[in-house]
Amino acid sequence: MSATSGPGLRPDRRLRADAARNHAAILAAARTALEADGPDVSLEEVARRAGVAPSTLYRRFAGRDELVAAVLEDYVAESVEPLLAHAAGVADPWAALTGVLEGLVDGVTRHRGLLSAAKATGAFTPELAARTLAPLGELLRRGQAAGVVRADLEPADLPVVVHMAVVTAERDTRCWPRYLNLLLDGMAAPRE
């Protein structure tokens, strides 16, 4: 008997494992394709890169918007949420906040194609934004309570800071750390 059949194993078990592998391959291929070819990459090209038939892709995702939303969700779960979770455990409130902002700017700079597609398709949902903004707000409040972050900053200011640093990277991807540091200097609590 093979490992995919026999007593106690459901006949659809192999299909489910294949479907899970196909799903993961499609998401990985879509992320790569969006980064390489931009937000207008065809779904047929994504299927080709994933090694699946276009019909398999369309069975999993109704269209571009749904695929981009799934890729963005995957990116947030793999990259952004671990960054936020790590920062929550950093004892120094300033290091925690600045580390997250640096990680976010770096991620946005490296994944522009995905984020451009997400913006174009409306994949940035309020729920997804809240999953990021709530932990950012907590890091901000920790920094303010410790007296290392300006008291007048609000959680909604932090995505704007990330955006300002990313805009500088559009001209030269090596210069964003310098500009982010200038922005961070403006976020620091005044020294007495």
PDB file of C-alpha atoms in Angstrom:
ATOM      1  CA  MET A   1       0.000   0.000   0.000  1.00  0.00           C
ATOM      2  CA  SER A   2       1.187   3.451  -0.775  1.00  0.00           C
ATOM      3  CA  ALA A   3       1.432   6.208   1.787  1.00  0.00           C
ATOM      4  CA  THR A   4      -1.467   7.929   0.095  1.00  0.00           C
ATOM      5  CA  SER A   5      -3.962   5.097   0.336  1.00  0.00           C
ATOM      6  CA  GLY A   6      -4.965   2.357   2.716  1.00  0.00           C
ATOM      7  CA  PRO A   7      -7.108   1.786   5.763  1.00  0.00           C
ATOM      8  CA  GLY A   8      -7.729   4.825   7.870  1.00  0.00           C
ATOM      9  CA  LEU A   9      -6.691   7.274   5.174  1.00  0.00           C
ATOM     10  CA  ARG A  10      -9.368   9.213   3.410  1.00  0.00           C
ATOM     11  CA  PRO A  11      -9.204   9.063  -0.388  1.00  0.00           C
ATOM     12  CA  ASP A  12      -9.110  12.871  -0.644  1.00  0.00           C
ATOM     13  CA  ARG A  13      -6.073  13.236   1.645  1.00  0.00           C
ATOM     14  CA  ARG A  14      -3.570  13.400  -1.226  1.00  0.00           C
ATOM     15  CA  LEU A  15      -5.734  15.921  -3.064  1.00  0.00           C
ATOM     16  CA  ARG A  16      -5.780  18.138   0.003  1.00  0.00           C
ATOM     17  CA  ALA A  17      -1.990  17.995   0.327  1.00  0.00           C
ATOM     18  CA  ASP A  18      -1.642  18.756  -3.389  1.00  0.00           C
ATOM     19  CA  ALA A  19      -4.119  21.601  -3.100  1.00  0.00           C
ATOM     20  CA  ALA A  20      -2.167  23.061  -0.178  1.00  0.00           C
ATOM     21  CA  ARG A  21       1.086  22.795  -2.138  1.00  0.00           C
ATOM     22  CA  ASN A  22      -0.546  24.386  -5.190  1.00  0.00           C
ATOM     23  CA  HIS A  23      -1.921  27.205  -3.042  1.00  0.00           C
ATOM     24  CA  ALA A  24       1.518  27.892  -1.546  1.00  0.00           C
ATOM     25  CA  ALA A  25       3.174  27.688  -4.978  1.00  0.00           C
ATOM     26  CA  ILE A  26       0.658  30.124  -6.466  1.00  0.00           C
ATOM     27  CA  LEU A  27       1.176  32.635  -3.646  1.00  0.00           C
ATOM     28  CA  ALA A  28       4.970  32.412  -3.943  1.00  0.00           C
ATOM     29  CA  ALA A  29       4.850  32.717  -7.728  1.00  0.00           C
ATOM     30  CA  ALA A  30       2.446  35.647  -7.550  1.00  0.00           C
ATOM     31  CA  ARG A  31       4.678  37.516  -5.114  1.00  0.00           C
ATOM     32  CA  THR A  32       7.726  36.911  -7.304  1.00  0.00           C
ATOM     33  CA  ALA A  33       5.854  37.867 -10.474  1.00  0.00           C
ATOM     34  CA  LEU A  34       4.452  41.050  -8.943  1.00  0.00           C
ATOM     35  CA  GLU A  35       7.948  42.067  -7.840  1.00  0.00           C
ATOM     36  CA  ALA A  36       9.560  41.241 -11.183  1.00  0.00           C
ATOM     37  CA  ASP A  37       6.871  42.318 -13.633  1.00  0.00           C
ATOM     38  CA  GLY A  38       4.747  44.766 -11.668  1.00  0.00           C
ATOM     39  CA  PRO A  39       1.080  44.817 -10.784  1.00  0.00           C
ATOM     40  CA  ASP A  40      -0.085  44.135 -14.343  1.00  0.00           C
ATOM     41  CA  VAL A  41       1.441  40.649 -14.559  1.00  0.00           C
ATOM     42  CA  SER A  42      -1.053  38.224 -16.091  1.00  0.00           C
ATOM     43  CA  LEU A  43      -2.617  35.485 -14.023  1.00  0.00           C
ATOM     44  CA  GLU A  44      -1.559  33.019 -16.719  1.00  0.00           C
ATOM     45  CA  GLU A  45       2.063  34.063 -16.077  1.00  0.00           C
ATOM     46  CA  VAL A  46       1.566  33.500 -12.352  1.00  0.00           C
ATOM     47  CA  ALA A  47       0.160  30.022 -13.058  1.00  0.00           C
ATOM     48  CA  ARG A  48       3.107  29.248 -15.344  1.00  0.00           C
ATOM     49  CA  ARG A  49       5.599  30.338 -12.669  1.00  0.00           C
ATOM     50  CA  ALA A  50       3.748  28.283 -10.048  1.00  0.00           C
ATOM     51  CA  GLY A  51       3.841  25.199 -12.267  1.00  0.00           C
ATOM     52  CA  VAL A  52       0.069  24.839 -12.286  1.00  0.00           C
ATOM     53  CA  ALA A  53      -2.582  25.070 -14.948  1.00  0.00           C
ATOM     54  CA  PRO A  54      -4.439  28.396 -15.180  1.00  0.00           C
ATOM     55  CA  SER A  55      -7.617  26.501 -14.256  1.00  0.00           C
ATOM     56  CA  THR A  56      -5.979  25.498 -10.952  1.00  0.00           C
ATOM     57  CA  LEU A  57      -5.221  29.129 -10.190  1.00  0.00           C
ATOM     58  CA  TYR A  58      -8.776  30.188 -11.046  1.00  0.00           C
ATOM     59  CA  ARG A  59     -10.186  27.404  -8.845  1.00  0.00           C
ATOM     60  CA  ARG A  60      -8.256  28.823  -5.897  1.00  0.00           C
ATOM     61  CA  PHE A  61      -8.706  32.526  -6.708  1.00  0.00           C
ATOM     62  CA  ALA A  62     -11.638  34.131  -8.505  1.00  0.00           C
ATOM     63  CA  GLY A  63      -9.434  36.807 -10.048  1.00  0.00           C
ATOM     64  CA  ARG A  64      -6.560  39.243  -9.634  1.00  0.00           C
ATOM     65  CA  ASP A  65      -8.043  41.122  -6.668  1.00  0.00           C
ATOM     66  CA  GLU A  66      -8.520  37.961  -4.638  1.00  0.00           C
ATOM     67  CA  LEU A  67      -5.035  36.684  -5.508  1.00  0.00           C
ATOM     68  CA  VAL A  68      -3.349  39.988  -4.612  1.00  0.00           C
ATOM     69  CA  ALA A  69      -5.280  40.122  -1.322  1.00  0.00           C
ATOM     70  CA  ALA A  70      -4.072  36.598  -0.478  1.00  0.00           C
ATOM     71  CA  VAL A  71      -0.466  37.460  -1.359  1.00  0.00           C
ATOM     72  CA  LEU A  72      -0.641  40.615   0.772  1.00  0.00           C
ATOM     73  CA  GLU A  73      -2.141  38.645   3.665  1.00  0.00           C
ATOM     74  CA  ASP A  74       0.666  36.101   3.305  1.00  0.00           C
ATOM     75  CA  TYR A  75       3.296  38.867   3.251  1.00  0.00           C
ATOM     76  CA  VAL A  76       1.867  40.527   6.372  1.00  0.00           C
ATOM     77  CA  ALA A  77       1.720  37.190   8.213  1.00  0.00           C
ATOM     78  CA  GLU A  78       5.266  36.203   7.169  1.00  0.00           C
ATOM     79  CA  SER A  79       7.077  39.525   7.403  1.00  0.00           C
ATOM     80  CA  VAL A  80       5.191  42.291   9.190  1.00  0.00           C
ATOM     81  CA  GLU A  81       3.573  40.470  12.108  1.00  0.00           C
ATOM     82  CA  PRO A  82       6.809  38.726  13.179  1.00  0.00           C
ATOM     83  CA  LEU A  83       8.580  42.092  13.049  1.00  0.00           C
ATOM     84  CA  LEU A  84       5.904  43.598  15.297  1.00  0.00           C
ATOM     85  CA  ALA A  85       5.944  40.595  17.648  1.00  0.00           C
ATOM     86  CA  HIS A  86       9.719  40.783  17.988  1.00  0.00           C
ATOM     87  CA  ALA A  87       9.568  44.510  18.738  1.00  0.00           C
ATOM     88  CA  ALA A  88       7.020  43.909  21.492  1.00  0.00           C
ATOM     89  CA  GLY A  89       9.682  41.885  23.304  1.00  0.00           C
ATOM     90  CA  VAL A  90      12.462  44.465  22.943  1.00  0.00           C
ATOM     91  CA  ALA A  91      13.053  46.103  26.312  1.00  0.00           C
ATOM     92  CA  ASP A  92      14.216  49.483  24.988  1.00  0.00           C
ATOM     93  CA  PRO A  93      11.094  51.342  23.750  1.00  0.00           C
ATOM     94  CA  TRP A  94      13.054  53.553  21.342  1.00  0.00           C
ATOM     95  CA  ALA A  95      14.908  50.578  19.839  1.00  0.00           C
ATOM     96  CA  ALA A  96      11.625  48.668  19.512  1.00  0.00           C
ATOM     97  CA  LEU A  97       9.857  51.484  17.665  1.00  0.00           C
ATOM     98  CA  THR A  98      12.754  52.451  15.416  1.00  0.00           C
ATOM     99  CA  GLY A  99      13.507  48.807  14.617  1.00  0.00           C
ATOM    100  CA  VAL A 100       9.943  48.271  13.417  1.00  0.00           C
ATOM    101  CA  LEU A 101       9.945  51.453  11.348  1.00  0.00           C
ATOM    102  CA  GLU A 102      13.253  50.491   9.736  1.00  0.00           C
ATOM    103  CA  GLY A 103      11.922  46.993   9.001  1.00  0.00           C
ATOM    104  CA  LEU A 104       8.709  48.372   7.513  1.00  0.00           C
ATOM    105  CA  VAL A 105      10.525  50.844   5.268  1.00  0.00           C
ATOM    106  CA  ASP A 106      12.933  48.139   4.134  1.00  0.00           C
ATOM    107  CA  GLY A 107      10.037  45.776   3.387  1.00  0.00           C
ATOM    108  CA  VAL A 108       8.021  48.372   1.498  1.00  0.00           C
ATOM    109  CA  THR A 109      11.101  49.340  -0.499  1.00  0.00           C
ATOM    110  CA  ARG A 110      11.839  45.730  -1.451  1.00  0.00           C
ATOM    111  CA  HIS A 111       8.220  44.753  -2.191  1.00  0.00           C
ATOM    112  CA  ARG A 112       6.962  47.729  -4.159  1.00  0.00           C
ATOM    113  CA  GLY A 113       5.340  45.636  -6.884  1.00  0.00           C
ATOM    114  CA  LEU A 114       3.218  43.732  -4.390  1.00  0.00           C
ATOM    115  CA  LEU A 115       2.254  46.865  -2.480  1.00  0.00           C
ATOM    116  CA  SER A 116       1.445  48.738  -5.676  1.00  0.00           C
ATOM    117  CA  ALA A 117      -0.828  45.882  -6.770  1.00  0.00           C
ATOM    118  CA  ALA A 118      -2.400  45.768  -3.301  1.00  0.00           C
ATOM    119  CA  LYS A 119      -3.149  49.474  -3.463  1.00  0.00           C
ATOM    120  CA  ALA A 120      -4.573  49.201  -6.986  1.00  0.00           C
ATOM    121  CA  THR A 121      -6.841  46.279  -6.101  1.00  0.00           C
ATOM    122  CA  GLY A 122      -8.031  47.542  -2.728  1.00  0.00           C
ATOM    123  CA  ALA A 123      -6.349  44.709  -0.828  1.00  0.00           C
ATOM    124  CA  PHE A 124      -5.509  47.043   2.058  1.00  0.00           C
ATOM    125  CA  THR A 125      -8.583  46.381   4.142  1.00  0.00           C
ATOM    126  CA  PRO A 126      -9.388  48.159   7.411  1.00  0.00           C
ATOM    127  CA  GLU A 127      -8.932  44.832   9.207  1.00  0.00           C
ATOM    128  CA  LEU A 128      -5.456  44.361   7.758  1.00  0.00           C
ATOM    129  CA  ALA A 129      -4.499  47.954   8.594  1.00  0.00           C
ATOM    130  CA  ALA A 130      -5.729  47.495  12.168  1.00  0.00           C
ATOM    131  CA  ARG A 131      -3.561  44.383  12.597  1.00  0.00           C
ATOM    132  CA  THR A 132      -0.530  46.545  11.877  1.00  0.00           C
ATOM    133  CA  LEU A 133      -1.591  49.865  13.362  1.00  0.00           C
ATOM    134  CA  ALA A 134      -2.633  48.489  16.769  1.00  0.00           C
ATOM    135  CA  PRO A 135       0.823  47.039  17.589  1.00  0.00           C
ATOM    136  CA  LEU A 136       2.489  50.171  16.174  1.00  0.00           C
ATOM    137  CA  GLY A 137       0.299  52.257  18.458  1.00  0.00           C
ATOM    138  CA  GLU A 138       1.353  50.170  21.438  1.00  0.00           C
ATOM    139  CA  LEU A 139       5.038  50.658  20.569  1.00  0.00           C
ATOM    140  CA  LEU A 140       4.417  54.390  20.245  1.00  0.00           C
ATOM    141  CA  ARG A 141       2.660  54.542  23.628  1.00  0.00           C
ATOM    142  CA  ARG A 142       5.532  52.613  25.258  1.00  0.00           C
ATOM    143  CA  GLY A 143       8.009  55.122  23.851  1.00  0.00           C
ATOM    144  CA  GLN A 144       5.909  58.058  24.992  1.00  0.00           C
ATOM    145  CA  ALA A 145       5.480  56.592  28.486  1.00  0.00           C
ATOM    146  CA  ALA A 146       9.273  56.164  28.697  1.00  0.00           C
ATOM    147  CA  GLY A 147       9.739  59.778  27.612  1.00  0.00           C
ATOM    148  CA  VAL A 148      11.759  58.919  24.502  1.00  0.00           C
ATOM    149  CA  VAL A 149       9.097  59.697  21.873  1.00  0.00           C
ATOM    150  CA  ARG A 150       7.316  63.008  21.337  1.00  0.00           C
ATOM    151  CA  ALA A 151       4.033  63.151  23.213  1.00  0.00           C
ATOM    152  CA  ASP A 152       2.137  64.717  20.298  1.00  0.00           C
ATOM    153  CA  LEU A 153       2.646  61.781  17.915  1.00  0.00           C
ATOM    154  CA  GLU A 154      -0.333  59.556  17.120  1.00  0.00           C
ATOM    155  CA  PRO A 155      -0.381  55.980  15.781  1.00  0.00           C
ATOM    156  CA  ALA A 156      -1.706  57.231  12.422  1.00  0.00           C
ATOM    157  CA  ASP A 157       1.497  59.293  12.032  1.00  0.00           C
ATOM    158  CA  LEU A 158       3.676  56.190  11.821  1.00  0.00           C
ATOM    159  CA  PRO A 159       2.519  54.905   8.409  1.00  0.00           C
ATOM    160  CA  VAL A 160       3.069  58.453   7.117  1.00  0.00           C
ATOM    161  CA  VAL A 161       6.652  58.376   8.424  1.00  0.00           C
ATOM    162  CA  VAL A 162       7.176  55.061   6.611  1.00  0.00           C
ATOM    163  CA  HIS A 163       5.712  56.544   3.431  1.00  0.00           C
ATOM    164  CA  MET A 164       7.951  59.619   3.607  1.00  0.00           C
ATOM    165  CA  ALA A 165      11.050  57.432   3.917  1.00  0.00           C
ATOM    166  CA  VAL A 166       9.894  55.157   1.095  1.00  0.00           C
ATOM    167  CA  VAL A 167       9.363  58.101  -1.239  1.00  0.00           C
ATOM    168  CA  THR A 168      13.057  58.980  -0.847  1.00  0.00           C
ATOM    169  CA  ALA A 169      13.956  55.425  -1.855  1.00  0.00           C
ATOM    170  CA  GLU A 170      12.246  55.890  -5.211  1.00  0.00           C
ATOM    171  CA  ARG A 171      15.219  57.977  -6.353  1.00  0.00           C
ATOM    172  CA  ASP A 172      17.941  55.886  -4.729  1.00  0.00           C
ATOM    173  CA  THR A 173      17.250  52.730  -2.744  1.00  0.00           C
ATOM    174  CA  ARG A 174      20.433  53.254  -0.731  1.00  0.00           C
ATOM    175  CA  CYS A 175      19.429  56.643   0.692  1.00  0.00           C
ATOM    176  CA  TRP A 176      16.295  55.767   2.681  1.00  0.00           C
ATOM    177  CA  PRO A 177      18.140  54.904   5.925  1.00  0.00           C
ATOM    178  CA  ARG A 178      19.573  58.430   6.068  1.00  0.00           C
ATOM    179  CA  TYR A 179      16.180  60.050   5.556  1.00  0.00           C
ATOM    180  CA  LEU A 180      14.454  57.706   7.956  1.00  0.00           C
ATOM    181  CA  ASN A 181      17.020  58.645  10.598  1.00  0.00           C
ATOM    182  CA  LEU A 182      16.235  62.322  10.006  1.00  0.00           C
ATOM    183  CA  LEU A 183      12.526  61.547  10.474  1.00  0.00           C
ATOM    184  CA  LEU A 184      13.260  59.524  13.598  1.00  0.00           C
ATOM    185  CA  ASP A 185      15.234  62.449  15.033  1.00  0.00           C
ATOM    186  CA  GLY A 186      12.063  64.531  14.613  1.00  0.00           C
ATOM    187  CA  MET A 187      10.049  61.854  16.472  1.00  0.00           C
ATOM    188  CA  ALA A 188      12.334  61.774  19.490  1.00  0.00           C
ATOM    189  CA  ALA A 189      11.216  63.524  22.649  1.00  0.00           C
ATOM    190  CA  PRO A 190      12.943  66.883  23.140  1.00  0.00           C
ATOM    191  CA  ARG A 191      15.942  66.674  25.426  1.00  0.00           C
ATOM    192  CA  GLU A 192      15.767  68.823  28.496  1.00  0.00           C
TER     193      GLU A 192
END
